[in-house]
Coordinates of C-alpha atoms and ligand atoms in Angstrom, one line a residue:
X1 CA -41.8 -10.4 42.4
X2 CA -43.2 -7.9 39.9
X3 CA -46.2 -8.5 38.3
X4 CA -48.1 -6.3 35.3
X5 CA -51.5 -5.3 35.7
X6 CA -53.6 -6.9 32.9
X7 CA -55.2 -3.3 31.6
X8 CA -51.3 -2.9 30.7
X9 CA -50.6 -5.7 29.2
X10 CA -53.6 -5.6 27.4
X11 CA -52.2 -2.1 26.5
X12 CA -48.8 -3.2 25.6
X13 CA -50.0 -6.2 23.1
X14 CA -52.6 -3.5 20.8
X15 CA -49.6 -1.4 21.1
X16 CA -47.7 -4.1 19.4
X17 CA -50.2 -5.3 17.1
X18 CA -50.8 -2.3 15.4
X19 CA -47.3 -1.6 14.8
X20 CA -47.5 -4.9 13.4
X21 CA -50.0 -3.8 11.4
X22 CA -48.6 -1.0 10.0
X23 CA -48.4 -0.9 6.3
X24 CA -44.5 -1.4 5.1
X25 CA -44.7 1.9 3.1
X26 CA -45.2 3.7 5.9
X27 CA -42.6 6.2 6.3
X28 CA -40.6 5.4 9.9
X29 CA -39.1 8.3 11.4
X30 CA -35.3 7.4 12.0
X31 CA -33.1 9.5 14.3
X32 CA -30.4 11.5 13.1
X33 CA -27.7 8.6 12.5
X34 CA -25.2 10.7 10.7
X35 CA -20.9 10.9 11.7
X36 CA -19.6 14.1 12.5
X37 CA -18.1 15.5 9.3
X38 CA -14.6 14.9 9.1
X39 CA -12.3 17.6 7.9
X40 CA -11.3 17.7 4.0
X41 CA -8.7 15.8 2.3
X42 CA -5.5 17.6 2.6
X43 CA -4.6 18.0 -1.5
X44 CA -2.3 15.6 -2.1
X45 CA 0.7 17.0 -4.5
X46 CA 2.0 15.3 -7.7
X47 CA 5.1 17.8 -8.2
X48 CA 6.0 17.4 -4.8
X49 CA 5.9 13.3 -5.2
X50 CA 7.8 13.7 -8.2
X51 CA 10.4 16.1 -6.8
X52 CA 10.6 12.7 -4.1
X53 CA 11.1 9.9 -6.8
X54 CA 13.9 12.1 -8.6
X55 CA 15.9 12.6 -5.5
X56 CA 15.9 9.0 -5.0
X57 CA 16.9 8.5 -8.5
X58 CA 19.9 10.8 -8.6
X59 CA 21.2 9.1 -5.8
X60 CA 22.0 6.5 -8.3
X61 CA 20.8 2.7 -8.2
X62 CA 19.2 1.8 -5.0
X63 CA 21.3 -1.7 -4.6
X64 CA 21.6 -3.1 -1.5
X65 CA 25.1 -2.6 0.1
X66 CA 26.1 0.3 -2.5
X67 CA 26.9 3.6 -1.0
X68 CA 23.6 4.8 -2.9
X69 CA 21.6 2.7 -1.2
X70 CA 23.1 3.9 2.2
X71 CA 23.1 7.3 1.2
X72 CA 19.6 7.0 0.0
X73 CA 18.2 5.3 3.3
X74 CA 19.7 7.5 5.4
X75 CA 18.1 10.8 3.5
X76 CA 14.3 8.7 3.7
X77 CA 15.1 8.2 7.2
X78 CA 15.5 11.9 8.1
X79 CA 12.8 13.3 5.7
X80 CA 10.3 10.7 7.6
X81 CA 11.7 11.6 11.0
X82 CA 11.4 15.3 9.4
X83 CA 7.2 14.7 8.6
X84 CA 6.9 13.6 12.4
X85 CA 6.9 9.6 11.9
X86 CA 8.7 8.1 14.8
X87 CA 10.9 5.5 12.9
X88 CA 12.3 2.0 13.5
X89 CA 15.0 0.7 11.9
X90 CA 15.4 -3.2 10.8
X91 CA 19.0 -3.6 9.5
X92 CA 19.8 -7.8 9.3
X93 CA 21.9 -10.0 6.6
X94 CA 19.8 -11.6 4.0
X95 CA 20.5 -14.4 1.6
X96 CA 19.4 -13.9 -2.0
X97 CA 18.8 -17.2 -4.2
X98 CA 22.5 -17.3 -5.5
X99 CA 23.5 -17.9 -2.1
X100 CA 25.0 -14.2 -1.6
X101 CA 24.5 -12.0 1.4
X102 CA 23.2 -8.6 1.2
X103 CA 22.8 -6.2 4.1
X104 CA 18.8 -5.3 4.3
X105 CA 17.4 -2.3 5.9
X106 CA 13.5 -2.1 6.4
X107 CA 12.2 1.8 7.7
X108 CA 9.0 2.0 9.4
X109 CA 7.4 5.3 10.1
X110 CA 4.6 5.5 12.4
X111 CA 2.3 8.6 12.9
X112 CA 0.2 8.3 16.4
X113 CA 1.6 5.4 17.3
X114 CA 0.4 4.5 20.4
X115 CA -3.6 4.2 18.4
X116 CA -4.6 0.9 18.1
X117 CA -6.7 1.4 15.1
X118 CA -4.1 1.7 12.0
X119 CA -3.7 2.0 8.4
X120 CA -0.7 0.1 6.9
X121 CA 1.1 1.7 3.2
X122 CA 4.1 0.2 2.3
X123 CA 6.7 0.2 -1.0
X124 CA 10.0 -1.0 -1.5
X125 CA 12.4 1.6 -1.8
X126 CA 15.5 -0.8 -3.6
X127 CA 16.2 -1.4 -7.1
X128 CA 17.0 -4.6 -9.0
X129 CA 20.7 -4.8 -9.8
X130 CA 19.8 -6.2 -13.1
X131 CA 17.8 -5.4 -16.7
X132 CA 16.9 -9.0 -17.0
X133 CA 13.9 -8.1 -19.3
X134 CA 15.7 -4.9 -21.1
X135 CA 15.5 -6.2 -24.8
X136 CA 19.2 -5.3 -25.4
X137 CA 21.1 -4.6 -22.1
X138 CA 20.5 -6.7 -19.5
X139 CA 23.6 -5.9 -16.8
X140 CA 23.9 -3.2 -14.7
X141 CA 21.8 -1.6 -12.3
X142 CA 18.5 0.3 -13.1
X143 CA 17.4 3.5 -12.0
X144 CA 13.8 1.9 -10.8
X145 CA 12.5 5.2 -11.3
X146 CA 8.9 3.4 -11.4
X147 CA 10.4 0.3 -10.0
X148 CA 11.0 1.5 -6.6
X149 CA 11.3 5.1 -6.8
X150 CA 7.2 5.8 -7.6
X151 CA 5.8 4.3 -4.7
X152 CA 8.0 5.8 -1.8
X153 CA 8.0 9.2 -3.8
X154 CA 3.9 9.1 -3.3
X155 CA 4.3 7.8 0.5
X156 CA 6.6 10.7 1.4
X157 CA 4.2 13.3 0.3
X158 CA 1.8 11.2 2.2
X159 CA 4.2 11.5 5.3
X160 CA 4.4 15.8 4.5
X161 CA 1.0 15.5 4.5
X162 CA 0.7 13.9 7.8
X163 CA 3.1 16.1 9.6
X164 CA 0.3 19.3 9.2
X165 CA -3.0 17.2 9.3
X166 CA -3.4 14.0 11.6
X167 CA -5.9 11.3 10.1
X168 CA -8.4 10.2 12.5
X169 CA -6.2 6.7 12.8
X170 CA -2.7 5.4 13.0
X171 CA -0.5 5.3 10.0
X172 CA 2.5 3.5 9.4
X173 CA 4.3 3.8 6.6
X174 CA 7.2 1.1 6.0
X175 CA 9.5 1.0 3.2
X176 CA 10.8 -2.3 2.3
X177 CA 14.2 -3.4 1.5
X178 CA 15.8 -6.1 -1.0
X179 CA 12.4 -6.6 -2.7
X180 CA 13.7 -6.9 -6.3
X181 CA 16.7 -9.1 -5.8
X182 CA 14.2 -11.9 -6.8
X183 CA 15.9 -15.0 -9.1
X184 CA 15.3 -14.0 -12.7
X185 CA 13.6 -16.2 -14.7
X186 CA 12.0 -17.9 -12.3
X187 CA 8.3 -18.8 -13.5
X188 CA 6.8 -17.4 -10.3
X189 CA 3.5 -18.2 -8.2
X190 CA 2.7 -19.5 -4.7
X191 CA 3.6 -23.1 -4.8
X192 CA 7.1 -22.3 -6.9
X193 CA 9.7 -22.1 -5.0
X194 CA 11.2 -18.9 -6.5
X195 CA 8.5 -16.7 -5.1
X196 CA 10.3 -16.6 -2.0
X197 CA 13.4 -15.5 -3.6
X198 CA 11.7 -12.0 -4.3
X199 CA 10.2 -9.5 -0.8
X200 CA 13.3 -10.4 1.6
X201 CA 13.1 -7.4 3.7
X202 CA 9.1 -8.1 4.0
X203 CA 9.2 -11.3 4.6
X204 CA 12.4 -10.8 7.3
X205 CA 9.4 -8.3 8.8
X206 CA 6.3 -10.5 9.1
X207 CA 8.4 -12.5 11.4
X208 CA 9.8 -9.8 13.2
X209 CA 7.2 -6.9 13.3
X210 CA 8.7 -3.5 14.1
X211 CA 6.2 -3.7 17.3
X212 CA 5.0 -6.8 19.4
X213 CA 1.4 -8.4 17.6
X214 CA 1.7 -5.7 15.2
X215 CA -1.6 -5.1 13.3
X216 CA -3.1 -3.3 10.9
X217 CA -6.9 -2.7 10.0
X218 CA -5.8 -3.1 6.2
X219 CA -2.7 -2.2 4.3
X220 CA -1.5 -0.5 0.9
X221 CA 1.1 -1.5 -1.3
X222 CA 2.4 1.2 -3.7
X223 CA 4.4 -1.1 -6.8
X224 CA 4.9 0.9 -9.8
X225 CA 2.6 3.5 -9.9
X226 CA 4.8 6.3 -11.3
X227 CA 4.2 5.6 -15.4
X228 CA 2.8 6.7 -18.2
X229 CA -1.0 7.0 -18.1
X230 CA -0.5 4.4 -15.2
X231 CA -3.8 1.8 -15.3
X232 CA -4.1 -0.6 -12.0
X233 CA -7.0 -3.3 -12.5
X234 CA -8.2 -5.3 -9.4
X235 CA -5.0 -7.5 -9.0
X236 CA -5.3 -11.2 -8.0
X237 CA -3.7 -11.4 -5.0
X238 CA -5.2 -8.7 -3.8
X239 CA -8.9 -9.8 -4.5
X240 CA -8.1 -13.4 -3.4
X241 CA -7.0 -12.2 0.4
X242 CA -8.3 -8.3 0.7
X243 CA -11.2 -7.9 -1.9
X244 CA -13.1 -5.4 0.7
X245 CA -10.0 -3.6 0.8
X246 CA -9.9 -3.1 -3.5
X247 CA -13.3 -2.1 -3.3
X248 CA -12.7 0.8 -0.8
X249 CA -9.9 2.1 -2.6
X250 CA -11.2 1.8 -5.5
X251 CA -14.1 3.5 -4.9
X252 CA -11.8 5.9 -2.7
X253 CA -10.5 6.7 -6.8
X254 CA -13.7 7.9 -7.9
X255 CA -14.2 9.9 -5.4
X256 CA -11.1 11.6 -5.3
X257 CA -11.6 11.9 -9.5
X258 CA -9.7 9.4 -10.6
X259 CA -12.1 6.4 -11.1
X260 CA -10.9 5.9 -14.8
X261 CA -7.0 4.7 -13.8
X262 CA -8.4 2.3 -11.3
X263 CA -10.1 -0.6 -13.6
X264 CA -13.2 -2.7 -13.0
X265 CA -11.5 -6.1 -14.2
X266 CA -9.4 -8.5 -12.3
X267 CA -6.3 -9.3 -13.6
X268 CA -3.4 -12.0 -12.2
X269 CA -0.5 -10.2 -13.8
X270 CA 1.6 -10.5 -10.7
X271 CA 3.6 -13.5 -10.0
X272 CA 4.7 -12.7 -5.9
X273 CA 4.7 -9.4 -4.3
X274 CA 5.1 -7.7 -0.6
X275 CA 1.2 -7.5 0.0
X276 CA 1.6 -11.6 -0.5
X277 CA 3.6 -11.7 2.8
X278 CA 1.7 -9.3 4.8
X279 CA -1.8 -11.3 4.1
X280 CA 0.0 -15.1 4.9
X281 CA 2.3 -13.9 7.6
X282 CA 0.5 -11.5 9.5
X283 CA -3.6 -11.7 8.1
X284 CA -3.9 -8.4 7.8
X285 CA -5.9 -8.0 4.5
X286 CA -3.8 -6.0 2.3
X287 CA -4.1 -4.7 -1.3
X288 CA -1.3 -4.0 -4.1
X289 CA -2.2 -0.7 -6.1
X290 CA 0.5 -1.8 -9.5
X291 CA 0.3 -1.0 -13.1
X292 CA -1.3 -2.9 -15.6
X293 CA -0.3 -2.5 -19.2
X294 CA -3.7 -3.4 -20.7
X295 CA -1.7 -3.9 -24.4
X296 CA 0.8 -6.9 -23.0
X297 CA -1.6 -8.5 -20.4
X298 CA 1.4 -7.6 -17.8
X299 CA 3.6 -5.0 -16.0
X300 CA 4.5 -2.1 -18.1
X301 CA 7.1 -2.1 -20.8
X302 CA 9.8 -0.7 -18.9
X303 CA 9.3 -3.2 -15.9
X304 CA 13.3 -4.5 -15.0
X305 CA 14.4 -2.4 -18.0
X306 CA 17.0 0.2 -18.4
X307 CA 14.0 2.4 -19.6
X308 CA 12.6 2.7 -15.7
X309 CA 13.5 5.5 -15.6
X310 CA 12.8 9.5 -14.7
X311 CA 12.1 10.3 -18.2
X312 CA 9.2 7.4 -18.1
X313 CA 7.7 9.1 -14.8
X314 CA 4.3 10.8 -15.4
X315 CA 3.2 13.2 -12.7
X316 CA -0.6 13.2 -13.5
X317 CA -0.1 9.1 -12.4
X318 CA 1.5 9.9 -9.3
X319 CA -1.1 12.5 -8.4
X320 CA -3.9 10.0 -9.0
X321 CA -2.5 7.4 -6.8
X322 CA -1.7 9.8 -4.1
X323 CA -4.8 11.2 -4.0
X324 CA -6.3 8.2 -4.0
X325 CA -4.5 7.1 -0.8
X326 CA -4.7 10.2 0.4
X327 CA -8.7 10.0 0.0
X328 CA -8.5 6.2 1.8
X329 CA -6.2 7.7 4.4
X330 CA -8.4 11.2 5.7
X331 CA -11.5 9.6 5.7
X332 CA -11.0 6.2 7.6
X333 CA -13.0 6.6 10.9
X334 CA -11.4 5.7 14.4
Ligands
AHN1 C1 6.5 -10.4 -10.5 O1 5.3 -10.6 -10.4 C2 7.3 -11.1 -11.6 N1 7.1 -9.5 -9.8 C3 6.4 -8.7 -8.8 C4 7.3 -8.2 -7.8 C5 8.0 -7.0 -8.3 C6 9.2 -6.9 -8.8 N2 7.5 -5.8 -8.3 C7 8.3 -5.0 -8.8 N3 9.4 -5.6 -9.1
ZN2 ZN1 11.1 -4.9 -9.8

């Protein structure tokens, strides 16, 4: 058995009362703590995005089981496969609340996949086969220009980006299907029934992940971020399950210059959307960046309208957003 000589233990406890004694202003000499700097930001670009929402439009309405839609998939498919993402495929039947089937077809992209430390952004890339809040019209097909088109436009710049400059963790990007073939009308919320008439491809996912116990650190959803001086406040959802998650995008925003789109107030102007899923099927804390129209207390004007479309698409809001995910993206830390 060891024992201490009493001269050191003496030692030891003046040792420990003066430290003890030390006055708190004392200045303590800290060892350098600091993270190796990470690379810049690659510059995330708006034309670019835009040039990615208006191919999607001109393939015409993104319905599910039109020839658009097809055609459309399989072009996302190929520019993701294109930017390096090693894609998965989910193509199943679905039942929307009349009772109809519609062919789905989720895409996942994944950059490094085999990291276990991820980064989740998702969008859905159909449109609603209905104007059901278009003041006059309210048949036929929109363009979902904002509705739709916005959101994957900024994830495939995103996924250019990623093919010349890896981030320091996974990324998957997944673009959901049959989103916006939700029952119209429907006074929506968790604890209504019609909520789960909206996000089919999302919620066919969170009980079939593309990969066994898929996980996420945190996820991203993109929901019409392509408008007019586009404003997103702290959406309920969002800060009910993933309120960390706002904050470090948010203050992701100001860094990248953009703090005065990204609003300090809450706001619960979303009935249901994909992030809901993702947070109650799989707990992974996830955020959903979607305009707020401060003037109506809701979505924009042209939300499910036949005016969502590419006229109504602002590039500055695209380039805010992207470089806002872009910012969350390049400097999360393995
Ligand atoms: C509502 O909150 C009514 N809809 C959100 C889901 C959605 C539809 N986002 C775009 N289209
Ligand atoms: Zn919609």
């Amino acid at each position: 058995m060891q024992t201490i000589h009493p001269k050191l233990l003496g030692l030891g406890l003046i040792t420990l009362l003066l430290a003890a004694c030390q006055p708190e202003t004392t200045p303590v000499h800290q060892p350098e703590t600091k993270l190796p700097e990470l690379p810049p930001v690659p510059l995330f670009n708006g034309d670019s995005a835009y040039a990615f929402v208006a191919k999607q439009v001109a393939f015409g309405p993104r319905v599910p089981g039109t020839a658009a839609h097809k055609a459309c998939g399989d072009w996302l498919v190929e520019k993701l496969k294109g930017y390096g993402g090693t894609v998965v495929e989910q193509n199943a039947e679905v039942t929307i609340y009349s009772g109809q089937k519609v062919p789905m077809r989720n895409i996942i992209a994944s950059w490094q996949p085999g990291k276990k430390e991820r980064i989740l952004l998702f969008a859905h890339w159909d449109t609603r086969p209905m104007a059901d809040q278009d003041p006059e019209r309210k048949t036929g097909s929109i363009d979902g220009a904002n509705d739709g088109g916005s959101g994957v436009g900024v994830l495939l710049e995103i996924a250019r980006q990623l093919s010349t400059q890896a981030a320091q963790v996974g990324v998957d990007i997944f673009l959901t299907d049959v989103e916006d073939w939700g029952e119209p009308h429907g006074a929506m919320g968790i604890g209504q029934e019609s909520y789960k008439t909206w996000c089919l491809g999302t919620q066919y996912w969170v009980k079939n992940p593309h990969v066994p116990d898929y996980k996420a650190r945190f996820g991203i959803l993109l929901d019409m971020v392509g408008g007019q001086d586009a404003k997103f406040a702290k959406e309920g959802w969002s800060m009910r399950y993933a309120a960390g998650v706002v904050n470090k995008v948010w203050k992701a925003a100001a860094a990248a210059g953009h703090g005065d789109r990204f609003l300090s107030e809450v706001r619960n102007h979303v009935g249901v959307d994909d992030h809901v899923f993702v947070n109650e099927g799989l707990n992974i804390p996830s955020i959903d960046i979607i305009a707020f129209d401060a003037a109506t207390n809701a979505f924009p004007a042209t939300w499910h309208t036949h005016a969502d479309n590419l006229a109504n698409i602002d590039k500055e809001s695209l380039q805010a957003v992207g470089a806002t995910v872009a910012q969350v993206v390049w400097t999360e830390r393995k």
